PDB file of N, CA and C in Angstrom:
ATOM      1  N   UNK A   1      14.509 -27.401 -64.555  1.00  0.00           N
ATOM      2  CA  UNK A   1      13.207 -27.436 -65.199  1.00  0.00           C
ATOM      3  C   UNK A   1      12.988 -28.820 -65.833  1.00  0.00           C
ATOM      4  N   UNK A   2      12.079 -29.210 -65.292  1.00  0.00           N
ATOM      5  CA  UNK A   2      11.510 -30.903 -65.957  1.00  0.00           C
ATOM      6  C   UNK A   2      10.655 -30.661 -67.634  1.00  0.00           C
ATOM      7  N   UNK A   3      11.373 -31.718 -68.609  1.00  0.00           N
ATOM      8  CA  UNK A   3      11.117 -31.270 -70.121  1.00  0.00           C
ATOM      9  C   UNK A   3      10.140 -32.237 -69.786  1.00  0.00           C
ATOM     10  N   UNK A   4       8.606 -31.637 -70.300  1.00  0.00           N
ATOM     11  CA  UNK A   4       7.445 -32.299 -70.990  1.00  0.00           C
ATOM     12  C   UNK A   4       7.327 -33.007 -72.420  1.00  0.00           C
ATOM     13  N   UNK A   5       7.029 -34.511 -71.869  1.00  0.00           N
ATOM     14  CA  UNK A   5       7.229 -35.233 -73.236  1.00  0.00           C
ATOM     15  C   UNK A   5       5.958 -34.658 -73.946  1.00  0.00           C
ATOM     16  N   UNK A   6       5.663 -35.248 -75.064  1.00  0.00           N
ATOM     17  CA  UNK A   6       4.272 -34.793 -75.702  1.00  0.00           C
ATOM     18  C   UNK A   6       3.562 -36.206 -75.954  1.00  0.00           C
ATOM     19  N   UNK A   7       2.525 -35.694 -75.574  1.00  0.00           N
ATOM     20  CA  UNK A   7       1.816 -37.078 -75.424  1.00  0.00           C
ATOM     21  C   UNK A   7       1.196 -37.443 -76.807  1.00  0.00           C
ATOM     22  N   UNK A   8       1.127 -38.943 -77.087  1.00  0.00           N
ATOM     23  CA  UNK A   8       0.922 -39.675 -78.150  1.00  0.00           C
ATOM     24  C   UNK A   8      -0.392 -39.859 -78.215  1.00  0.00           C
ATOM     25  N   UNK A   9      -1.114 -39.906 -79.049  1.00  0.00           N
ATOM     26  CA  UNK A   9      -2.414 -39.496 -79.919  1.00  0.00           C
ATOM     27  C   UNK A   9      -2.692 -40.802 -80.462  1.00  0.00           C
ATOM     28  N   UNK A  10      -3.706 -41.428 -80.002  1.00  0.00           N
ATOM     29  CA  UNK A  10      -3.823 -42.909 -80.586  1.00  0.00           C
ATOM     30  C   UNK A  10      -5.042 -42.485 -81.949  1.00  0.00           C
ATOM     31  N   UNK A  11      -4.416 -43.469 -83.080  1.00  0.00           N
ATOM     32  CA  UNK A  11      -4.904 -43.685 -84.330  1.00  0.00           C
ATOM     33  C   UNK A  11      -5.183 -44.746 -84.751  1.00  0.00           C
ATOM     34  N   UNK A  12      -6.477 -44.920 -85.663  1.00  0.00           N
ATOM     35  CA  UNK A  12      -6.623 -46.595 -85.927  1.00  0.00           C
ATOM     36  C   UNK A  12      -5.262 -46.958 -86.733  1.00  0.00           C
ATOM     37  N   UNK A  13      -4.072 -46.129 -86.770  1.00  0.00           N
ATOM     38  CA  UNK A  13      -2.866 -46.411 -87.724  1.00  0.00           C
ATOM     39  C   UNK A  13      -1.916 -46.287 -87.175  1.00  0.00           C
ATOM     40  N   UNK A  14      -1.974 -46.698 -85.493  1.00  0.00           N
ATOM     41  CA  UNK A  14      -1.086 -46.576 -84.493  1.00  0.00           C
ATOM     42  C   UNK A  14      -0.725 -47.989 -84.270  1.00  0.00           C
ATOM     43  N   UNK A  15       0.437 -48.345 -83.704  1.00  0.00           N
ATOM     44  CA  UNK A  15       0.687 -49.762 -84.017  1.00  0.00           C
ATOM     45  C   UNK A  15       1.326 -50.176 -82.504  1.00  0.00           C
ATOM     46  N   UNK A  16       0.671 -50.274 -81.759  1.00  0.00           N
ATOM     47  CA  UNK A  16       0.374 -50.823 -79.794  1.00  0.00           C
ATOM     48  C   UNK A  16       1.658 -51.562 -79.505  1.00  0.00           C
ATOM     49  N   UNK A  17       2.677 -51.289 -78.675  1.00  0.00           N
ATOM     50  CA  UNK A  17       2.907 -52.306 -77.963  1.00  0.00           C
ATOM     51  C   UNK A  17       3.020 -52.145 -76.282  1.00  0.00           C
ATOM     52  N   UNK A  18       3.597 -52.955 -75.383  1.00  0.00           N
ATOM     53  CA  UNK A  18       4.116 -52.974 -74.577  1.00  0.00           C
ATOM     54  C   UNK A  18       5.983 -52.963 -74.144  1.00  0.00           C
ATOM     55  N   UNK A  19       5.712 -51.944 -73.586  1.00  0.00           N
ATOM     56  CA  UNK A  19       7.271 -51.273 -73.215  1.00  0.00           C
ATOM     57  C   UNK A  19       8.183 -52.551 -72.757  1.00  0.00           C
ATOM     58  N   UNK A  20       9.334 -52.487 -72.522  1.00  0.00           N
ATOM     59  CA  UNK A  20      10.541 -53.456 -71.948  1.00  0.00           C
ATOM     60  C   UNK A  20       9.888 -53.349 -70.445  1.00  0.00           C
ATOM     61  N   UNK A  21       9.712 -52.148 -70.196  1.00  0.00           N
ATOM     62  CA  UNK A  21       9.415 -52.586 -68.756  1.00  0.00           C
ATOM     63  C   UNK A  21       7.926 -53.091 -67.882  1.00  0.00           C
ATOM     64  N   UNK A  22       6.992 -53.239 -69.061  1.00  0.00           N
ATOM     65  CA  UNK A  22       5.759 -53.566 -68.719  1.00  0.00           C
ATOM     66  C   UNK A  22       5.642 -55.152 -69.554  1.00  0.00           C
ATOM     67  N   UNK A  23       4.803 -56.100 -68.626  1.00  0.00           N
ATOM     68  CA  UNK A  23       4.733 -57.590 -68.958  1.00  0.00           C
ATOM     69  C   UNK A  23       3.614 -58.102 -68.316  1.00  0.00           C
ATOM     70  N   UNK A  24       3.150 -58.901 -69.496  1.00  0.00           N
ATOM     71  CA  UNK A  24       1.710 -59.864 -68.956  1.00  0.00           C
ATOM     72  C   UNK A  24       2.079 -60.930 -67.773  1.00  0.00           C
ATOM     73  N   UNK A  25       1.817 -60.847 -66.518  1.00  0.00           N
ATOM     74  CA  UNK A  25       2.281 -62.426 -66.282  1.00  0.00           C
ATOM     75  C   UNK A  25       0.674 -62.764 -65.497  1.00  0.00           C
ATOM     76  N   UNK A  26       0.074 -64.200 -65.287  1.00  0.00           N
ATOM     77  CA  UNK A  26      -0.528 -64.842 -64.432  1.00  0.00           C
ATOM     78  C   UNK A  26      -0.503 -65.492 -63.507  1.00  0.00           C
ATOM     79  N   UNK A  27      -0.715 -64.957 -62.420  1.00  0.00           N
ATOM     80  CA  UNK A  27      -0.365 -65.210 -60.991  1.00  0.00           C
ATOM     81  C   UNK A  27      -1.655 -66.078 -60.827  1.00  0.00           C
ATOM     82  N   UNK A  28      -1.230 -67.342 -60.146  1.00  0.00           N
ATOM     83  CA  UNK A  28      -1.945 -68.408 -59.790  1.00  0.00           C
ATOM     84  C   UNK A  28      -2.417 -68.634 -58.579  1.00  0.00           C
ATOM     85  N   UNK A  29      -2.239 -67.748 -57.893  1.00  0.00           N
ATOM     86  CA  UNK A  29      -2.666 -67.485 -56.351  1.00  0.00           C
ATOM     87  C   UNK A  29      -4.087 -66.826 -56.472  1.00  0.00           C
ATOM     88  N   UNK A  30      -4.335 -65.553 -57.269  1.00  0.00           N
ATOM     89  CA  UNK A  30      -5.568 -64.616 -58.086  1.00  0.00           C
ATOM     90  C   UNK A  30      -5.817 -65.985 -59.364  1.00  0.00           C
ATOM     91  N   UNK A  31      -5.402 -66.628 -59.941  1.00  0.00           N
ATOM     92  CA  UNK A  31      -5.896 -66.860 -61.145  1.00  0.00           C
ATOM     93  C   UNK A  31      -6.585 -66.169 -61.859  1.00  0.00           C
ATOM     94  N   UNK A  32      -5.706 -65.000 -62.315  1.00  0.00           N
ATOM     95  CA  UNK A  32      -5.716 -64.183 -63.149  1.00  0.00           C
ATOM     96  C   UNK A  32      -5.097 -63.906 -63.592  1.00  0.00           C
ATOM     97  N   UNK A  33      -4.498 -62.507 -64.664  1.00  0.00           N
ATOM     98  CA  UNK A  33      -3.152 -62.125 -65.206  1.00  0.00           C
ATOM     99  C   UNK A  33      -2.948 -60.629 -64.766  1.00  0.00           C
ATOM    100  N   UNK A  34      -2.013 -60.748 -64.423  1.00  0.00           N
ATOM    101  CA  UNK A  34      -1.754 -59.043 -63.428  1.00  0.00           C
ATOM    102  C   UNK A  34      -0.615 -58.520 -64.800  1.00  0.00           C
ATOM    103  N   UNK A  35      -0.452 -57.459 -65.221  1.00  0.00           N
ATOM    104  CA  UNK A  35       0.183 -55.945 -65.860  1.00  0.00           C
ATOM    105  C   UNK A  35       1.147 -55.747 -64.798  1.00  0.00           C
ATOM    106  N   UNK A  36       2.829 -55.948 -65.125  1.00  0.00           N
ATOM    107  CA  UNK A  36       3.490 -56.032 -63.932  1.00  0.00           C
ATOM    108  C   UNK A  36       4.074 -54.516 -64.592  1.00  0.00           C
ATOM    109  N   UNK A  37       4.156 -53.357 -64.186  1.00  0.00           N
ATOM    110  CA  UNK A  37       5.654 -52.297 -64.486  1.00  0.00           C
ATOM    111  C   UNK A  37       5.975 -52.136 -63.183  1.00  0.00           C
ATOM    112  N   UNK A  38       7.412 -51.362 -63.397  1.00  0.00           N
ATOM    113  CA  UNK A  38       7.722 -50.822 -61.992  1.00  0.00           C
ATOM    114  C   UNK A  38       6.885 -50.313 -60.652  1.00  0.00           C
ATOM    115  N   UNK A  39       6.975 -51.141 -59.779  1.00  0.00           N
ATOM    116  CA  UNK A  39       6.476 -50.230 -58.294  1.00  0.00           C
ATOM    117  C   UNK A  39       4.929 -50.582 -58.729  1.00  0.00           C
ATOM    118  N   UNK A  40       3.864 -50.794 -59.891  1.00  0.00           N
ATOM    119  CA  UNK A  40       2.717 -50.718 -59.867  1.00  0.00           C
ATOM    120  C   UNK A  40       2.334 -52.502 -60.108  1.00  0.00           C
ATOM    121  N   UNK A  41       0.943 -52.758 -59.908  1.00  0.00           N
ATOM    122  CA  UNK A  41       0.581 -53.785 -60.796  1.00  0.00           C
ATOM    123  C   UNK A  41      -0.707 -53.650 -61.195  1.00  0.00           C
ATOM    124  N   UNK A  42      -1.484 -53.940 -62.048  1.00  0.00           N
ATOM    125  CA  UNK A  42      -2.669 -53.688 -62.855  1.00  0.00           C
ATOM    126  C   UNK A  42      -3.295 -55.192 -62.707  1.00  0.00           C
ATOM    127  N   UNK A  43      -4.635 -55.364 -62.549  1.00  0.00           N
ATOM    128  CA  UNK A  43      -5.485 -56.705 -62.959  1.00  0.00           C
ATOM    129  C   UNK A  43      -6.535 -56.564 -63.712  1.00  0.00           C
ATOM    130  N   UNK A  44      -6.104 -56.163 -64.997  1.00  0.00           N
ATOM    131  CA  UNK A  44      -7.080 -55.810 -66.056  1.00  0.00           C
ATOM    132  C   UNK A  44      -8.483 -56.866 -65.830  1.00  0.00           C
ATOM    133  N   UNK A  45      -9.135 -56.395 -66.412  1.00  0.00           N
ATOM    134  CA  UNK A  45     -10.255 -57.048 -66.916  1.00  0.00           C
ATOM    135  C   UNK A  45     -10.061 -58.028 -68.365  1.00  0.00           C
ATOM    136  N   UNK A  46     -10.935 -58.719 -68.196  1.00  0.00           N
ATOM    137  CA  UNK A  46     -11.124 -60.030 -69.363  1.00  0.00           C
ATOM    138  C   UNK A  46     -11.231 -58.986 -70.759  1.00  0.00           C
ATOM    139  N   UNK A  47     -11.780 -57.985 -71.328  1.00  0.00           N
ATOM    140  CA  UNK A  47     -11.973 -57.595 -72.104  1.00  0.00           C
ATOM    141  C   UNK A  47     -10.059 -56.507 -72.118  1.00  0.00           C
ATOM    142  N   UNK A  48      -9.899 -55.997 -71.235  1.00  0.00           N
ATOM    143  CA  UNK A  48      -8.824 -54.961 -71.161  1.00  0.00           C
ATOM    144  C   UNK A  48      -7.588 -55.818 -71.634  1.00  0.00           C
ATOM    145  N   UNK A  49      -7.651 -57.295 -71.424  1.00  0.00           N
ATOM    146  CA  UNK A  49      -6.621 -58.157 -71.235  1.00  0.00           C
ATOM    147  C   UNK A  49      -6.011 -58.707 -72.648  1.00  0.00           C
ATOM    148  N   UNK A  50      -7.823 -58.694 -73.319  1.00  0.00           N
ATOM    149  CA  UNK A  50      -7.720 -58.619 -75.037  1.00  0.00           C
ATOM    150  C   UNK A  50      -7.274 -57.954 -75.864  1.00  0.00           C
ATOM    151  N   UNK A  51      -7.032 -57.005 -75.338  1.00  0.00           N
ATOM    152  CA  UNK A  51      -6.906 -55.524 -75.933  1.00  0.00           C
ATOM    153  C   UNK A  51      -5.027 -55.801 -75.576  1.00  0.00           C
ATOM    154  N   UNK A  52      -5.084 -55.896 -74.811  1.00  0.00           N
ATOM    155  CA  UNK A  52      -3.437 -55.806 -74.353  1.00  0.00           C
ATOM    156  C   UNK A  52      -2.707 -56.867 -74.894  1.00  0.00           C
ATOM    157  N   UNK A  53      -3.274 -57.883 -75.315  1.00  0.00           N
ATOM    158  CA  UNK A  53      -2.563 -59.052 -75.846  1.00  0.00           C
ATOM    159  C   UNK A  53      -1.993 -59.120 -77.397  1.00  0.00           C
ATOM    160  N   UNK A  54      -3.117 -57.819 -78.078  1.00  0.00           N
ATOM    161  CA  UNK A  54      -2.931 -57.573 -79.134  1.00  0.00           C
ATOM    162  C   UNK A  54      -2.119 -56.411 -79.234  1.00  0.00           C
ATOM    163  N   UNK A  55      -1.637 -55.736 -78.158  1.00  0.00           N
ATOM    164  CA  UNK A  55      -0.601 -55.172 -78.830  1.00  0.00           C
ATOM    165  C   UNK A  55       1.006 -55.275 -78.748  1.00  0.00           C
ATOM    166  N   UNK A  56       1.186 -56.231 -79.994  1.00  0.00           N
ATOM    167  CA  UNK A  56       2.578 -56.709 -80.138  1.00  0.00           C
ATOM    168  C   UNK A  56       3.178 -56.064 -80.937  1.00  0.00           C
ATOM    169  N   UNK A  57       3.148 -54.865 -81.194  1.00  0.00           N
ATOM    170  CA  UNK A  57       4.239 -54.357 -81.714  1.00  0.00           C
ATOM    171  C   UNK A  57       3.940 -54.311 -83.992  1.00  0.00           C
ATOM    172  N   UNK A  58       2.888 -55.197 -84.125  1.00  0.00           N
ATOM    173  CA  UNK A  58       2.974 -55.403 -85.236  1.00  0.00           C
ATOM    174  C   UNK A  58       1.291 -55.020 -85.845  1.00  0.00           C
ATOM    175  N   UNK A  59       0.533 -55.244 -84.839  1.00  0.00           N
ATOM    176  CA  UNK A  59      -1.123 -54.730 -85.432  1.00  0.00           C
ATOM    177  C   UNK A  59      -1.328 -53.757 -85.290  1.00  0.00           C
ATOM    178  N   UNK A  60      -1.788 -52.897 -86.187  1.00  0.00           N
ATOM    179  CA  UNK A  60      -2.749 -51.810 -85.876  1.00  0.00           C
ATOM    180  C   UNK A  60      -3.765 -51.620 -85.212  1.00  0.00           C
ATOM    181  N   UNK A  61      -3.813 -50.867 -84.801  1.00  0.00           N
ATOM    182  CA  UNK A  61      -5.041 -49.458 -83.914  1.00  0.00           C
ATOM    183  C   UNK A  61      -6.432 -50.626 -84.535  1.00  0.00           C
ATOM    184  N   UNK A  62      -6.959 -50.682 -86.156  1.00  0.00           N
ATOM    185  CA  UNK A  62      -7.379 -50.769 -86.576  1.00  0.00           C
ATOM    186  C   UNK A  62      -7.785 -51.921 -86.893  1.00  0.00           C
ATOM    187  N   UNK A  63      -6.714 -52.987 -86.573  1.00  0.00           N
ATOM    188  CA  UNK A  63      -6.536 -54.671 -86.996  1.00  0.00           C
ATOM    189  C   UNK A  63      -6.966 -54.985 -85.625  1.00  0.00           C
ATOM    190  N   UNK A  64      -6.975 -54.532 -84.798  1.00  0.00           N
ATOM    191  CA  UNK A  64      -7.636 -54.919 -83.282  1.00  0.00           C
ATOM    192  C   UNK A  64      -8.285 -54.604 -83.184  1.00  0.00           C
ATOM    193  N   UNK A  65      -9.304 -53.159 -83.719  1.00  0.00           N
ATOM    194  CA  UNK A  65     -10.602 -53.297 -83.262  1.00  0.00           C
ATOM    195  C   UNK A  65     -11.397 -54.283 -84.253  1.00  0.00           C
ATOM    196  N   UNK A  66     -11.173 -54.458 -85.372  1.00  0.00           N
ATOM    197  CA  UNK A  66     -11.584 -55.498 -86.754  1.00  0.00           C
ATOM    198  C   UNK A  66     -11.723 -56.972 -85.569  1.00  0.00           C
ATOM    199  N   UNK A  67     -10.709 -57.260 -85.197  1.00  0.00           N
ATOM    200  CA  UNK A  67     -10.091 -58.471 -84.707  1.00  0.00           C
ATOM    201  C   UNK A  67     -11.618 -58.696 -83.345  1.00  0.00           C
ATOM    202  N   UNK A  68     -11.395 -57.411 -82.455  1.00  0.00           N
ATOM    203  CA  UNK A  68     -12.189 -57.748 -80.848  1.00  0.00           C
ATOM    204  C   UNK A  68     -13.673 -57.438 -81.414  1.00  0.00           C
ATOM    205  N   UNK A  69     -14.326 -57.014 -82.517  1.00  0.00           N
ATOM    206  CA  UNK A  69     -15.592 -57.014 -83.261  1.00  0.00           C
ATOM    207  C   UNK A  69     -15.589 -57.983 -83.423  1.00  0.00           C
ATOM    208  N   UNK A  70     -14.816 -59.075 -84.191  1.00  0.00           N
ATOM    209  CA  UNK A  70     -15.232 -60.321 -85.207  1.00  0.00           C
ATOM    210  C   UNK A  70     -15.899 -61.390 -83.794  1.00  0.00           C
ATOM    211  N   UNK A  71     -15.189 -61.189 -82.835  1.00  0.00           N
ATOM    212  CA  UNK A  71     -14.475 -61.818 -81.429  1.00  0.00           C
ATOM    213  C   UNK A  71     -16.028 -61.920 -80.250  1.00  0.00           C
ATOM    214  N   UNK A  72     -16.014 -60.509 -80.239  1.00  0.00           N
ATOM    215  CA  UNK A  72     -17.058 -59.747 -79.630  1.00  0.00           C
ATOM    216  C   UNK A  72     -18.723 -60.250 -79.888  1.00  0.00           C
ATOM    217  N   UNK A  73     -18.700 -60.467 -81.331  1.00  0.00           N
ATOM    218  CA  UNK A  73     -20.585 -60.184 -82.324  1.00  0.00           C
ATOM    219  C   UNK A  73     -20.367 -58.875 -81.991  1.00  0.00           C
ATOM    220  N   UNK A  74     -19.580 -57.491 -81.877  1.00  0.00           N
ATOM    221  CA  UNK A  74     -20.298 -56.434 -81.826  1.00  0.00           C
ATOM    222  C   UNK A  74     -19.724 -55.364 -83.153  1.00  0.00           C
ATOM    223  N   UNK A  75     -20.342 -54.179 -82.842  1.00  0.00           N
ATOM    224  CA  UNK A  75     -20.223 -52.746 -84.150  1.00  0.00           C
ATOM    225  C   UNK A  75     -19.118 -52.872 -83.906  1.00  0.00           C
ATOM    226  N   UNK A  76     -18.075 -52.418 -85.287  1.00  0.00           N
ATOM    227  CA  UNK A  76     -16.888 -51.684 -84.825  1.00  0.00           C
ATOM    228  C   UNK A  76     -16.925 -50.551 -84.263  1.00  0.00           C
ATOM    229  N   UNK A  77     -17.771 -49.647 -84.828  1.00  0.00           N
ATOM    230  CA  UNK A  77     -17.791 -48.215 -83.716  1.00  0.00           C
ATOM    231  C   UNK A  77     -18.079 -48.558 -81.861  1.00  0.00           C
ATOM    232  N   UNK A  78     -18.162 -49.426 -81.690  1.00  0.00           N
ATOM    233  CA  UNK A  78     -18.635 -49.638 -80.162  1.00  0.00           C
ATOM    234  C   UNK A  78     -17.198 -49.624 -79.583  1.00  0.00           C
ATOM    235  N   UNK A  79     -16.946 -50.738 -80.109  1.00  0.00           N
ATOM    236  CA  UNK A  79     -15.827 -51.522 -79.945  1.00  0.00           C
ATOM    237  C   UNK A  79     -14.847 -50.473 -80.438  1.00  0.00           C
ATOM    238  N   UNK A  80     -14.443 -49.595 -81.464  1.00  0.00           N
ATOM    239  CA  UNK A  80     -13.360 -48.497 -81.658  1.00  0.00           C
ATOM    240  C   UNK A  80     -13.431 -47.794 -80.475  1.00  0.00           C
ATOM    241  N   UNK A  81     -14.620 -47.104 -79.869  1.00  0.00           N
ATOM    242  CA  UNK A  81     -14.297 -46.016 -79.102  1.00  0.00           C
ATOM    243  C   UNK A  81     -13.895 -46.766 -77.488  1.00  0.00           C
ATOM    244  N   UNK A  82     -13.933 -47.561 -77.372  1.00  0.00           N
ATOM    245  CA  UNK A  82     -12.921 -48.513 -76.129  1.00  0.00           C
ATOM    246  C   UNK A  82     -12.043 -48.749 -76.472  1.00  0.00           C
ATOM    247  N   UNK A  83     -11.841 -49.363 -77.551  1.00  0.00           N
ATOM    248  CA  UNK A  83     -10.262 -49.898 -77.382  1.00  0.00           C
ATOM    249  C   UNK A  83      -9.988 -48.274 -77.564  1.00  0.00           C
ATOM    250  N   UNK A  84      -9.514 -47.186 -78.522  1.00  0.00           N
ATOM    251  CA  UNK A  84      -9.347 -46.083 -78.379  1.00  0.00           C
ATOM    252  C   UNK A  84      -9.125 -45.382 -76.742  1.00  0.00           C
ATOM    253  N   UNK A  85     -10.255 -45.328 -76.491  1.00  0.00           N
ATOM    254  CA  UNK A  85     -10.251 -45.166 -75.118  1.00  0.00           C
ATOM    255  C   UNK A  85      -8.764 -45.810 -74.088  1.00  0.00           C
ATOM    256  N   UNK A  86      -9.145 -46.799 -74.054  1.00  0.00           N
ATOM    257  CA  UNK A  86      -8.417 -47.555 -73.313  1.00  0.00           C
ATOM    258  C   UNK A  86      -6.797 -47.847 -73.875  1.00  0.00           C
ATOM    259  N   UNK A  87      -6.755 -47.771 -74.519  1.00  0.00           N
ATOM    260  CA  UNK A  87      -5.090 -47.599 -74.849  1.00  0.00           C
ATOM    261  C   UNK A  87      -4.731 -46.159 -74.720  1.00  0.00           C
ATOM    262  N   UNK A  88      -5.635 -44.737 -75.153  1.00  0.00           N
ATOM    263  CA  UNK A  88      -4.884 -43.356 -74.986  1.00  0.00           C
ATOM    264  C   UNK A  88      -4.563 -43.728 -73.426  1.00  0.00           C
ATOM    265  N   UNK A  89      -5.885 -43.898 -72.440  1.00  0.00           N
ATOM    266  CA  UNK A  89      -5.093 -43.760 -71.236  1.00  0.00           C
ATOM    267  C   UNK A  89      -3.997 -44.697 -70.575  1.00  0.00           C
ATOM    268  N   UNK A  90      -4.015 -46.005 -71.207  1.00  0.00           N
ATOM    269  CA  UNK A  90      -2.421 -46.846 -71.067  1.00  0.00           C
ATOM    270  C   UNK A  90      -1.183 -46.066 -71.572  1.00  0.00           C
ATOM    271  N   UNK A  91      -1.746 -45.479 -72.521  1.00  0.00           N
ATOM    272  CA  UNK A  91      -0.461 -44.657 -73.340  1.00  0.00           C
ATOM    273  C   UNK A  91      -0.174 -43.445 -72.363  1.00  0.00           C
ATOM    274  N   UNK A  92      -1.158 -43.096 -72.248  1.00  0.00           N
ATOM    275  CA  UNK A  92      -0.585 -41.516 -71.160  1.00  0.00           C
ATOM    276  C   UNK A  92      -0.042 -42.276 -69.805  1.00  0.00           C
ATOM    277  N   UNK A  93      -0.298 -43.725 -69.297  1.00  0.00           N
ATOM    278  CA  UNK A  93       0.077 -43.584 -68.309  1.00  0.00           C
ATOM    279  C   UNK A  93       1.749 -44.412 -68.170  1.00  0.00           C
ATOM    280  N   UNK A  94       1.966 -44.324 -69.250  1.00  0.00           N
ATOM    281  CA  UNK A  94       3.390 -44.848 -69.948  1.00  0.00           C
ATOM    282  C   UNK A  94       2.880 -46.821 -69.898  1.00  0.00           C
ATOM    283  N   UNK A  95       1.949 -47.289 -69.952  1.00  0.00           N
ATOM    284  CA  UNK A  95       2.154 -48.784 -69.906  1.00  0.00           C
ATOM    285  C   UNK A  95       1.751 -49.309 -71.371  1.00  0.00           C
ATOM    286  N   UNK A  96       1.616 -48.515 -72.325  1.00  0.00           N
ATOM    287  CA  UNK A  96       1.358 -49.041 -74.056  1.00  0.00           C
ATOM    288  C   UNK A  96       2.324 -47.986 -74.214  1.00  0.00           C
ATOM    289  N   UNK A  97       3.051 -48.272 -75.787  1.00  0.00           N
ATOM    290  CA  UNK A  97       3.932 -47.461 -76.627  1.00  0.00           C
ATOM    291  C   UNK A  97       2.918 -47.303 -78.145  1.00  0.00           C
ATOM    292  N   UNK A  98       2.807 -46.017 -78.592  1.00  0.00           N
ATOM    293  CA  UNK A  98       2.444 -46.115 -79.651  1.00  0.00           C
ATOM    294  C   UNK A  98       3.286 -46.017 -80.862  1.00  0.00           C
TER     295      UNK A  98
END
């Protein structure tokens, strides 16, 4: 029987990073930056890429959406319910740690 982890619940008091086995790199062939984990690769978007850069392990949920508002000109509520967004499903798909 395979044990079900429980999945992590993102909070503006959740503090983002990227796993040992997931890494930013920029491939110069795309001139872009590809999301390398195992067997997959990701080519986020310019905005997704922001979001991912900030999570080092040390900002909050909350200090990044503050941060991609100031960044942005936009609401924090705009801007909360994406980044929100977009990290639960990095998180469910194991490529953010909360």
């Amino acid at each position: 029987m395979m044990a079900l982890r429980e999945r992590s619940l993102v909070s503006p008091r959740s503090v983002p990073s990227l796993p040992k086995h997931v890494r930013l790199q920029y491939d110069p062939v795309r001139q872009a930056f590809a999301v390398l984990s195992p067997e997959k690769v990701f080519w986020p978007n310019d905005i997704s890429l922001d979001i991912l850069r900030r999570c080092d392990g040390r900002s909050t949920v909350g200090h990044i959406i503050a941060g991609l508002a100031v960044e942005y000109d936009a609401e924090q509520e705009a801007v909360a319910a994406d980044v929100i967004a977009f990290l639960q499903e990095w998180s469910d798909k194991l490529l953010v740690k909360l």
